[in-house]
Amino acid sequence: MAFRSLATRKTLSLGLNSTRLTQSRALQTFSLPDLPYDYGALEPAISGEIMQLHHQKHHQTYITNYNKALEQLHEAIQKGDSSTVVKLQTAIKFNGGGHINHSIFWNNLAPIHEGGGEPPKGSLGWAIDTNFGSLESLIQKISAEGAALQGSGWVWLGLDKELKKLVIETTANQDPLVTKGPNLVPLLGIDVWEHAYYLQYKNVRPDYLKNIWKVINWKYASGVYEKESA
Amino acid sequence: MATSLNLTLFPSQGVLVNPGLPGPARTLPRTKPQRRFLRKGASNLITAKFELKPPPYPLNALEPHMSQATLEFHWGKHHKTYVENLNKQIVGTELEGLSLEDIVVVSYNKGDLLPYFNNAAQAWNHDFFWESMKPGGGGKPSGELLDLIEKDFGSFDQFVEEFKSAAATQFGSGWAWLAYRASEKDKKLEVVKSLNAVNPLVSDYFPLLTIDVWEHAYYLDFQNRRPDYISTFMEKLVSWEAVSARLEKAKVQAAK
């Protein structure tokens, strides 16, 4: 039993903001990370109303449900209830994926006065030119993939660490990029669920995709790229 | 006591996720192709085109439960775009002249979706959705429909719970349905949910009622509060007359 209680102390760290311990058995719970800017700071590209709902309601709900699922998973593991363990995987993927993806997303955006929209320099800029010809070409491809995605999902710029190249991928629902390949690291993700743009852009997803580039935080993407390709 | 199925249809695999179900749908018997055509000008060219049918009520008639703004965008933009894009896709192909239902089933292609599936199925789904609602809707069904609901779900309230649960737990975009299935063994009602554009036609069900749970269906009125939208739909919008009429049709077709 000593081994089992050690296993429960293993923190479920995703490198994201972790929080207080809520149980003596040290099951880590997650909480909503603060946005690094005000809700209205990305206007007019993304409205303050959307940012607030997106952050305080949608992301928070994923976290609440993720914590609940993890708690249930924890119990099921303790009891050796494999059936429940497996049954919980869907809820963990949906809600944990939602937490992962949105945490990345907030960092992918920045107000214009803080560098939002400024093209990437350094090694990422060079890699984009090499892989796609130009930043404009990359943007055009990502926007096209995002617009064509049926239903809900994300469009990603990722780094394939093994093949050492940049890739564009889409994922359905809240599947994280890693579900498309274990060597894929997300540099930039754009949420194309309708909740990400509907109040402002309605059915015209392509307009959302055109405007979001004005507030994309290439500094963050560059930072991740440099770290992961070192 | 019946147990209702919450099954999720995943188009990419073409397989019903719940393993207890019968296998992939057999192909529906081809109905006689129904031509809906417009005569084009002086050249007397007949083209088969689908039209955007308006809901059977004015766009403001479902207020305050579903706003006019929602109808204007949902029907006037989303639904319209599906119909227009479908027409563009099928022009000059062998699909011209088929009924919309036939195009949906053919392009589902056992889950390996053909390019026109999304537009065809969404065109069909939305027609079905508008007709599933009415001003002053809600309440309870009566007669044979109620009897069947009570037989297959235990009670009307239990049916409502299952339907609401299916609608609330369809992750991402999709639909929840009340559907009728007739086989040699059994004739019963089931609650099913489906992803994106998929609908129960492709699995040999007769759809009776649907609720659209794509975010565009409720975001202007309810934002993230999908459960509130679902409750409002059940309490204030459902047209049980439409559902009963569809059940009658389904029984006749099943008897064939």
Coordinates of C-alpha atoms in Angstrom, one line a residue:
Chain A
M1 CA 0.0 0.0 0.0
A2 CA 3.0 2.3 0.5
F3 CA 3.7 2.2 -3.2
R4 CA 0.1 3.2 -4.0
S5 CA 0.1 6.2 -1.7
L6 CA 3.3 7.3 -3.2
A7 CA 1.7 7.1 -6.6
T8 CA -1.2 9.3 -5.5
R9 CA 1.3 12.0 -4.5
K10 CA 2.6 12.3 -8.1
T11 CA 1.4 15.7 -9.1
L12 CA -0.5 15.9 -12.3
S13 CA 1.6 18.7 -13.6
L14 CA 1.2 20.0 -17.1
G15 CA 3.6 22.9 -16.6
L16 CA 0.6 25.1 -16.2
N17 CA -0.4 27.2 -13.2
S18 CA -1.0 24.7 -10.4
T19 CA -3.0 25.4 -7.4
R20 CA -3.6 24.8 -3.8
L21 CA -3.8 21.2 -2.4
T22 CA -7.4 20.4 -1.6
Q23 CA -7.0 17.0 -0.1
S24 CA -4.5 15.5 2.3
R25 CA -3.7 12.9 -0.3
A26 CA -2.2 15.7 -2.5
L27 CA -4.4 15.3 -5.5
Q28 CA -3.6 18.4 -7.4
T29 CA -6.5 20.4 -8.6
F30 CA -6.4 23.0 -11.4
S31 CA -7.7 26.5 -11.4
L32 CA -8.3 29.2 -14.0
P33 CA -5.1 30.9 -15.0
D34 CA -5.3 34.7 -15.1
L35 CA -5.2 36.4 -18.5
P36 CA -2.0 38.4 -19.1
Y37 CA -4.2 41.3 -20.3
D38 CA -7.6 42.8 -19.8
Y39 CA -10.7 41.3 -21.4
G40 CA -11.0 44.3 -23.7
A41 CA -7.4 44.6 -24.7
L42 CA -7.7 42.5 -27.8
E43 CA -10.4 44.7 -29.4
P44 CA -11.4 45.2 -32.1
A45 CA -10.0 41.8 -33.2
I46 CA -11.8 39.9 -30.4
S47 CA -14.4 41.6 -28.3
G48 CA -14.1 42.0 -24.5
E49 CA -17.5 40.3 -24.2
I50 CA -16.2 37.2 -26.0
M51 CA -13.0 37.2 -24.0
Q52 CA -14.8 37.4 -20.7
L53 CA -17.3 34.6 -21.5
H54 CA -14.6 32.5 -23.1
H55 CA -12.3 32.7 -20.1
Q56 CA -14.7 32.9 -17.1
K57 CA -17.4 30.5 -18.4
H58 CA -16.0 28.1 -21.0
H59 CA -12.5 27.7 -19.7
Q60 CA -13.6 27.6 -16.1
T61 CA -16.2 24.9 -16.9
Y62 CA -13.6 22.7 -18.5
I63 CA -11.4 23.1 -15.4
T64 CA -14.3 22.4 -13.0
N65 CA -15.2 19.2 -14.9
Y66 CA -11.6 18.2 -15.3
N67 CA -11.1 18.4 -11.6
K68 CA -14.2 16.4 -11.0
A69 CA -13.1 13.7 -13.4
L70 CA -9.7 13.6 -11.9
E71 CA -11.2 13.2 -8.4
Q72 CA -13.3 10.3 -9.7
L73 CA -10.3 8.8 -11.4
H74 CA -8.3 9.0 -8.3
E75 CA -11.0 7.1 -6.3
A76 CA -11.4 4.6 -9.0
I77 CA -7.7 3.9 -9.1
Q78 CA -7.6 3.5 -5.3
K79 CA -10.5 1.0 -5.5
G80 CA -9.0 -0.8 -8.5
D81 CA -12.1 -0.1 -10.4
S82 CA -10.8 -0.5 -13.9
S83 CA -14.2 -0.1 -15.6
T84 CA -14.6 3.4 -14.1
V85 CA -11.0 4.3 -14.9
V86 CA -11.5 3.5 -18.6
K87 CA -15.0 5.1 -18.6
L88 CA -13.6 8.4 -17.3
Q89 CA -11.1 8.8 -20.2
T90 CA -13.5 10.6 -22.4
A91 CA -14.4 13.2 -19.8
I92 CA -10.7 13.6 -19.0
K93 CA -9.8 14.1 -22.7
F94 CA -12.7 16.6 -23.2
N95 CA -12.2 18.6 -20.2
G96 CA -8.4 18.2 -19.6
G97 CA -7.9 18.9 -23.3
G98 CA -10.1 22.0 -23.0
H99 CA -7.9 23.2 -20.1
I100 CA -4.7 22.5 -21.9
N101 CA -5.8 24.1 -25.2
H102 CA -7.2 27.3 -23.7
S103 CA -4.2 27.8 -21.4
I104 CA -2.0 27.8 -24.5
F105 CA -4.5 30.0 -26.4
W106 CA -4.5 32.9 -23.9
N107 CA -0.7 33.0 -24.3
N108 CA -1.0 32.9 -28.1
L109 CA -2.8 36.3 -27.9
A110 CA -1.5 39.7 -27.0
P111 CA -2.7 43.3 -27.2
I112 CA -1.3 45.2 -30.2
H113 CA 0.6 47.5 -27.8
E114 CA 2.3 44.5 -26.3
G115 CA 3.5 43.0 -29.5
G116 CA 0.3 41.4 -30.7
G117 CA 0.5 40.9 -34.5
E118 CA 4.3 41.6 -34.7
P119 CA 5.8 39.0 -37.1
P120 CA 8.1 36.4 -35.6
K121 CA 11.8 37.1 -35.7
G122 CA 14.8 34.8 -35.0
S123 CA 14.7 31.1 -35.5
L124 CA 10.9 30.7 -35.8
G125 CA 10.7 33.4 -38.4
W126 CA 13.4 31.7 -40.4
A127 CA 11.8 28.3 -39.9
I128 CA 8.5 29.6 -41.2
D129 CA 10.1 31.0 -44.3
T130 CA 11.9 27.7 -44.9
N131 CA 8.8 25.5 -44.3
F132 CA 6.2 27.7 -45.9
G133 CA 7.9 30.3 -48.1
S134 CA 6.7 33.2 -46.1
L135 CA 4.6 34.3 -43.1
E136 CA 1.8 35.3 -45.4
S137 CA 1.7 31.9 -46.9
L138 CA 1.6 30.3 -43.5
I139 CA -1.2 32.5 -42.4
Q140 CA -3.2 31.8 -45.5
K141 CA -2.8 28.0 -45.0
I142 CA -3.7 28.1 -41.3
S143 CA -6.8 30.3 -42.0
A144 CA -7.9 28.0 -44.8
E145 CA -7.6 24.9 -42.6
G146 CA -9.4 26.7 -39.7
A147 CA -12.2 27.8 -42.0
A148 CA -12.7 24.3 -43.4
L149 CA -12.9 22.5 -40.1
Q150 CA -16.3 21.0 -39.7
G151 CA -18.0 21.4 -36.4
S152 CA -15.8 22.3 -33.4
G153 CA -12.0 22.1 -33.0
W154 CA -8.7 23.9 -33.2
V155 CA -6.1 24.7 -35.9
W156 CA -2.5 24.5 -34.9
L157 CA 1.0 25.5 -35.9
G158 CA 3.2 22.8 -34.3
L159 CA 6.7 21.7 -34.2
D160 CA 7.4 18.0 -35.0
K161 CA 10.4 17.5 -32.7
E162 CA 11.4 14.3 -34.4
L163 CA 11.3 15.4 -37.9
K164 CA 12.4 18.9 -36.9
K165 CA 9.8 20.7 -39.0
L166 CA 6.8 22.9 -38.6
V167 CA 3.4 21.4 -39.3
I168 CA -0.1 22.7 -39.6
E169 CA -2.7 20.4 -38.0
T170 CA -6.3 20.5 -36.9
T171 CA -7.9 18.7 -34.0
A172 CA -11.5 18.0 -33.3
N173 CA -13.3 19.2 -30.2
Q174 CA -10.8 19.7 -27.4
D175 CA -8.3 17.1 -28.5
P176 CA -4.8 18.5 -27.8
L177 CA -2.3 18.6 -30.6
V178 CA -0.4 15.6 -29.1
T179 CA -3.3 13.4 -30.2
K180 CA -2.2 13.9 -33.8
G181 CA 1.4 12.8 -33.0
P182 CA 3.4 12.2 -29.9
N183 CA 6.2 14.4 -31.2
L184 CA 4.1 17.4 -31.9
V185 CA 4.6 20.5 -29.8
P186 CA 2.0 23.3 -30.0
L187 CA 3.4 26.7 -30.9
L188 CA 0.2 28.4 -31.8
G189 CA -3.4 27.2 -31.6
I190 CA -6.5 29.0 -32.8
D191 CA -9.9 28.1 -31.3
V192 CA -12.5 27.7 -34.0
W193 CA -15.3 26.5 -31.8
E194 CA -18.2 28.9 -32.4
H195 CA -18.1 30.2 -28.9
A196 CA -14.7 31.7 -29.8
Y197 CA -16.2 34.2 -32.3
Y198 CA -19.9 33.9 -32.6
L199 CA -21.1 37.0 -30.7
Q200 CA -18.9 39.2 -32.9
Y201 CA -18.5 37.4 -36.2
K202 CA -21.6 35.2 -36.3
N203 CA -21.4 32.7 -39.1
V204 CA -18.5 34.4 -40.8
R205 CA -15.6 32.4 -39.3
P206 CA -13.2 33.5 -42.1
D207 CA -13.5 37.1 -40.9
Y208 CA -12.5 36.0 -37.3
L209 CA -9.6 34.1 -38.8
K210 CA -8.6 37.1 -40.8
N211 CA -8.6 39.5 -37.9
I212 CA -7.1 37.3 -35.2
W213 CA -3.6 37.6 -36.7
K214 CA -3.6 41.2 -35.5
V215 CA -3.3 40.0 -32.0
I216 CA -1.3 36.8 -32.3
N217 CA 1.6 36.8 -29.9
W218 CA 4.5 35.5 -32.0
K219 CA 6.9 36.1 -29.1
Y220 CA 5.3 33.3 -27.1
A221 CA 5.4 30.9 -30.1
S222 CA 9.1 31.8 -30.7
G223 CA 9.9 31.2 -27.1
V224 CA 8.4 27.7 -27.2
Y225 CA 10.0 27.0 -30.6
E226 CA 13.5 28.0 -29.4
K227 CA 13.1 25.9 -26.2
E228 CA 11.8 22.8 -28.0
S229 CA 14.2 22.9 -30.9
A230 CA 17.3 23.4 -28.8
Chain B
M1 CA -39.0 -1.4 -19.1
A2 CA -37.1 -0.2 -22.0
T3 CA -33.6 1.2 -21.8
S4 CA -33.0 3.9 -24.2
L5 CA -29.8 4.1 -26.1
N6 CA -27.5 7.1 -25.9
L7 CA -25.4 6.3 -28.9
T8 CA -22.9 8.5 -30.5
L9 CA -22.4 8.2 -34.2
F10 CA -18.9 8.8 -35.3
P11 CA -18.7 9.5 -38.9
S12 CA -15.0 8.9 -39.4
Q13 CA -15.2 5.3 -38.3
G14 CA -18.6 4.6 -39.8
V15 CA -19.4 2.6 -36.7
L16 CA -21.8 3.1 -33.9
V17 CA -19.8 3.5 -30.8
N18 CA -22.1 1.6 -28.5
P19 CA -21.2 -2.0 -29.2
G20 CA -24.5 -3.4 -28.1
L21 CA -26.2 -2.1 -31.2
P22 CA -26.8 -3.8 -34.5
G23 CA -24.2 -3.4 -37.2
P24 CA -23.9 -0.6 -39.7
A25 CA -27.0 0.6 -41.4
R26 CA -28.3 -1.3 -44.4
T27 CA -28.9 0.9 -47.4
L28 CA -32.3 2.4 -47.3
P29 CA -34.5 1.4 -50.3
R30 CA -34.1 4.0 -52.9
T31 CA -37.2 6.2 -53.0
K32 CA -38.3 7.3 -56.4
P33 CA -36.2 10.4 -57.2
Q34 CA -38.1 13.5 -56.5
R35 CA -37.2 16.3 -58.8
R36 CA -37.5 19.7 -57.5
F37 CA -36.7 21.9 -60.4
L38 CA -36.6 25.4 -61.6
R39 CA -37.1 26.3 -65.2
K40 CA -34.3 28.6 -66.2
G41 CA -35.2 31.4 -68.6
A42 CA -35.4 31.2 -72.3
S43 CA -33.1 28.2 -72.8
N44 CA -35.7 25.9 -71.1
L45 CA -32.9 24.4 -69.1
I46 CA -34.2 22.4 -66.2
T47 CA -31.9 22.3 -63.2
A48 CA -32.6 20.4 -60.0
K49 CA -31.9 22.7 -57.1
F50 CA -32.9 22.5 -53.5
E51 CA -34.6 25.6 -52.1
L52 CA -34.2 27.1 -48.6
K53 CA -37.6 26.3 -47.1
P54 CA -38.7 28.9 -44.5
P55 CA -39.7 27.7 -41.0
P56 CA -43.5 27.1 -40.7
Y57 CA -43.8 30.3 -38.6
P58 CA -42.4 33.9 -38.9
L59 CA -38.9 34.5 -37.7
N60 CA -40.0 36.3 -34.6
A61 CA -42.7 33.8 -33.6
L62 CA -40.6 31.8 -31.2
E63 CA -39.7 34.8 -29.1
P64 CA -38.8 35.2 -26.3
H65 CA -37.6 31.6 -26.1
M66 CA -35.6 31.7 -29.4
S67 CA -34.9 35.2 -30.6
Q68 CA -35.7 36.6 -34.0
A69 CA -32.0 37.4 -34.3
T70 CA -31.2 33.7 -33.8
L71 CA -33.6 32.7 -36.5
E72 CA -32.3 35.4 -38.8
F73 CA -28.7 34.1 -38.5
H74 CA -29.4 30.4 -38.0
W75 CA -31.9 30.0 -40.8
G76 CA -31.0 33.1 -42.9
K77 CA -27.2 32.4 -42.9
H78 CA -26.2 29.0 -41.6
H79 CA -29.0 27.0 -43.1
K80 CA -29.0 29.1 -46.3
T81 CA -25.3 28.5 -46.8
Y82 CA -25.7 24.7 -46.5
V83 CA -28.4 24.7 -49.1
E84 CA -26.5 27.0 -51.5
N85 CA -23.3 25.1 -51.1
L86 CA -25.0 21.8 -51.7
N87 CA -26.6 23.0 -54.9
K88 CA -23.1 24.1 -56.1
Q89 CA -21.7 20.8 -55.2
I90 CA -24.3 18.6 -57.0
V91 CA -24.8 20.6 -60.1
G92 CA -24.0 18.5 -63.1
T93 CA -23.4 15.3 -61.1
E94 CA -25.5 12.2 -60.9
L95 CA -26.9 13.4 -57.5
E96 CA -29.0 16.0 -59.3
G97 CA -32.6 14.8 -59.2
L98 CA -32.2 12.7 -56.1
S99 CA -34.2 13.6 -53.0
L100 CA -32.4 15.2 -50.2
E101 CA -32.8 12.2 -48.0
D102 CA -31.3 10.0 -50.6
I103 CA -28.3 12.3 -51.0
V104 CA -27.8 12.2 -47.3
V105 CA -27.8 8.4 -47.1
V106 CA -25.7 8.0 -50.3
S107 CA -23.0 10.5 -49.2
Y108 CA -22.8 9.1 -45.7
N109 CA -21.1 6.2 -47.4
K110 CA -21.0 4.0 -44.3
G111 CA -19.1 6.7 -42.4
D112 CA -16.5 7.5 -45.1
L113 CA -18.2 10.8 -45.8
L114 CA -18.4 12.1 -49.3
P115 CA -17.8 15.8 -49.9
Y116 CA -21.5 16.7 -50.1
F117 CA -22.5 14.9 -46.9
N118 CA -22.0 17.8 -44.6
N119 CA -24.1 20.2 -46.6
A120 CA -26.8 17.7 -47.5
A121 CA -27.2 16.4 -44.0
Q122 CA -27.2 19.9 -42.4
A123 CA -29.8 21.1 -45.0
W124 CA -32.0 18.2 -44.0
N125 CA -31.3 18.5 -40.3
H126 CA -32.3 22.2 -40.2
D127 CA -35.5 21.7 -42.2
F128 CA -36.3 19.0 -39.6
F129 CA -35.4 21.2 -36.7
W130 CA -37.6 24.2 -37.7
E131 CA -40.5 21.8 -38.1
S132 CA -39.8 20.3 -34.7
M133 CA -40.7 23.6 -33.0
K134 CA -43.7 25.8 -33.0
P135 CA -44.9 29.0 -31.2
G136 CA -46.5 28.1 -28.0
G137 CA -44.9 24.7 -28.1
G138 CA -43.8 22.5 -25.2
G139 CA -46.1 20.6 -22.8
K140 CA -46.7 16.9 -23.2
P141 CA -47.6 14.7 -26.1
S142 CA -50.8 12.7 -26.0
G143 CA -52.4 9.6 -27.5
E144 CA -50.3 6.9 -29.1
L145 CA -47.1 8.9 -29.0
L146 CA -47.4 9.3 -25.2
D147 CA -48.2 5.7 -24.8
L148 CA -45.1 4.7 -26.7
I149 CA -42.9 7.1 -24.8
E150 CA -44.2 5.7 -21.5
K151 CA -43.7 2.1 -22.7
D152 CA -40.1 2.7 -23.9
F153 CA -38.8 5.2 -21.3
G154 CA -40.9 4.4 -18.3
S155 CA -42.5 7.8 -18.1
F156 CA -42.6 11.1 -20.0
D157 CA -40.3 12.7 -17.4
Q158 CA -37.8 9.9 -17.8
F159 CA -37.8 10.5 -21.5
V160 CA -37.3 14.2 -21.0
E161 CA -34.3 13.5 -18.7
E162 CA -32.7 11.2 -21.2
F163 CA -33.2 13.6 -24.1
K164 CA -31.9 16.5 -22.2
S165 CA -28.9 14.5 -21.0
A166 CA -28.1 13.4 -24.6
A167 CA -28.3 17.0 -25.8
A168 CA -26.2 18.3 -22.9
T169 CA -23.5 15.6 -23.3
Q170 CA -23.0 15.7 -27.1
F171 CA -19.6 17.2 -26.9
G172 CA -18.7 19.9 -29.4
S173 CA -21.2 20.2 -32.3
G174 CA -24.1 17.9 -33.0
W175 CA -27.7 17.0 -32.5
A176 CA -29.9 15.0 -30.1
W177 CA -32.8 13.0 -31.4
L178 CA -35.9 11.1 -30.5
A179 CA -36.1 8.4 -33.1
Y180 CA -38.2 5.3 -34.0
R181 CA -36.7 2.1 -34.9
A182 CA -38.6 -0.8 -36.4
S183 CA -37.1 -4.2 -36.8
E184 CA -38.5 -7.7 -37.2
K185 CA -38.1 -8.1 -33.4
D186 CA -39.2 -4.8 -32.1
K187 CA -40.6 -1.4 -32.6
K188 CA -39.3 1.2 -30.2
L189 CA -38.4 4.8 -29.5
E190 CA -34.9 5.7 -28.7
V191 CA -32.9 8.8 -27.7
V192 CA -29.7 9.1 -29.8
K193 CA -27.1 11.8 -30.2
S194 CA -24.9 12.5 -33.1
L195 CA -21.8 14.5 -34.0
N196 CA -21.6 17.4 -36.4
A197 CA -24.0 16.7 -39.4
V198 CA -24.7 13.1 -38.8
N199 CA -28.3 12.1 -38.3
P200 CA -30.2 8.8 -37.6
L201 CA -31.4 8.4 -41.2
V202 CA -28.0 6.9 -41.9
S203 CA -28.6 4.2 -39.3
D204 CA -32.0 3.2 -40.3
Y205 CA -33.9 5.1 -37.7
F206 CA -37.0 7.2 -38.4
P207 CA -36.2 10.6 -36.8
L208 CA -39.1 12.1 -34.9
L209 CA -37.7 15.1 -33.0
T210 CA -34.4 16.9 -32.9
I211 CA -32.6 19.7 -31.1
D212 CA -29.6 21.4 -32.7
V213 CA -26.8 21.7 -30.1
W214 CA -24.2 23.4 -32.3
E215 CA -23.2 26.5 -30.5
H216 CA -24.7 28.7 -33.2
A217 CA -28.1 27.4 -32.3
Y218 CA -28.1 29.0 -28.9
Y219 CA -25.1 31.2 -28.4
L220 CA -26.9 34.6 -29.1
D221 CA -29.7 33.7 -26.6
F222 CA -28.0 31.6 -24.0
Q223 CA -24.2 31.9 -24.6
N224 CA -22.5 29.0 -22.8
R225 CA -25.7 27.9 -21.0
R226 CA -26.6 25.0 -23.2
P227 CA -28.7 23.2 -20.4
D228 CA -30.9 26.3 -20.2
Y229 CA -31.4 26.3 -23.9
I230 CA -32.3 22.6 -23.8
S231 CA -34.8 23.1 -21.0
T232 CA -36.4 26.0 -22.8
F233 CA -36.7 24.0 -26.0
M234 CA -38.4 21.2 -24.1
E235 CA -40.8 23.4 -22.1
K236 CA -41.6 26.1 -24.7
L237 CA -40.8 25.1 -28.2
V238 CA -41.3 21.4 -29.0
S239 CA -44.1 20.7 -31.5
W240 CA -45.6 17.4 -30.3
E241 CA -48.0 17.6 -33.2
A242 CA -45.1 17.4 -35.6
V243 CA -43.6 14.5 -33.7
S244 CA -46.9 12.6 -33.6
A245 CA -47.4 13.1 -37.4
R246 CA -43.9 11.8 -38.0
L247 CA -44.5 8.8 -35.9
E248 CA -47.6 8.0 -37.9
K249 CA -45.6 8.2 -41.1
A250 CA -42.8 6.1 -39.7
K251 CA -45.2 3.3 -38.7
V252 CA -46.7 3.3 -42.2
Q253 CA -43.3 3.2 -43.8
A254 CA -42.1 0.5 -41.3
A255 CA -45.0 -1.7 -42.2
K256 CA -43.9 -1.7 -45.9

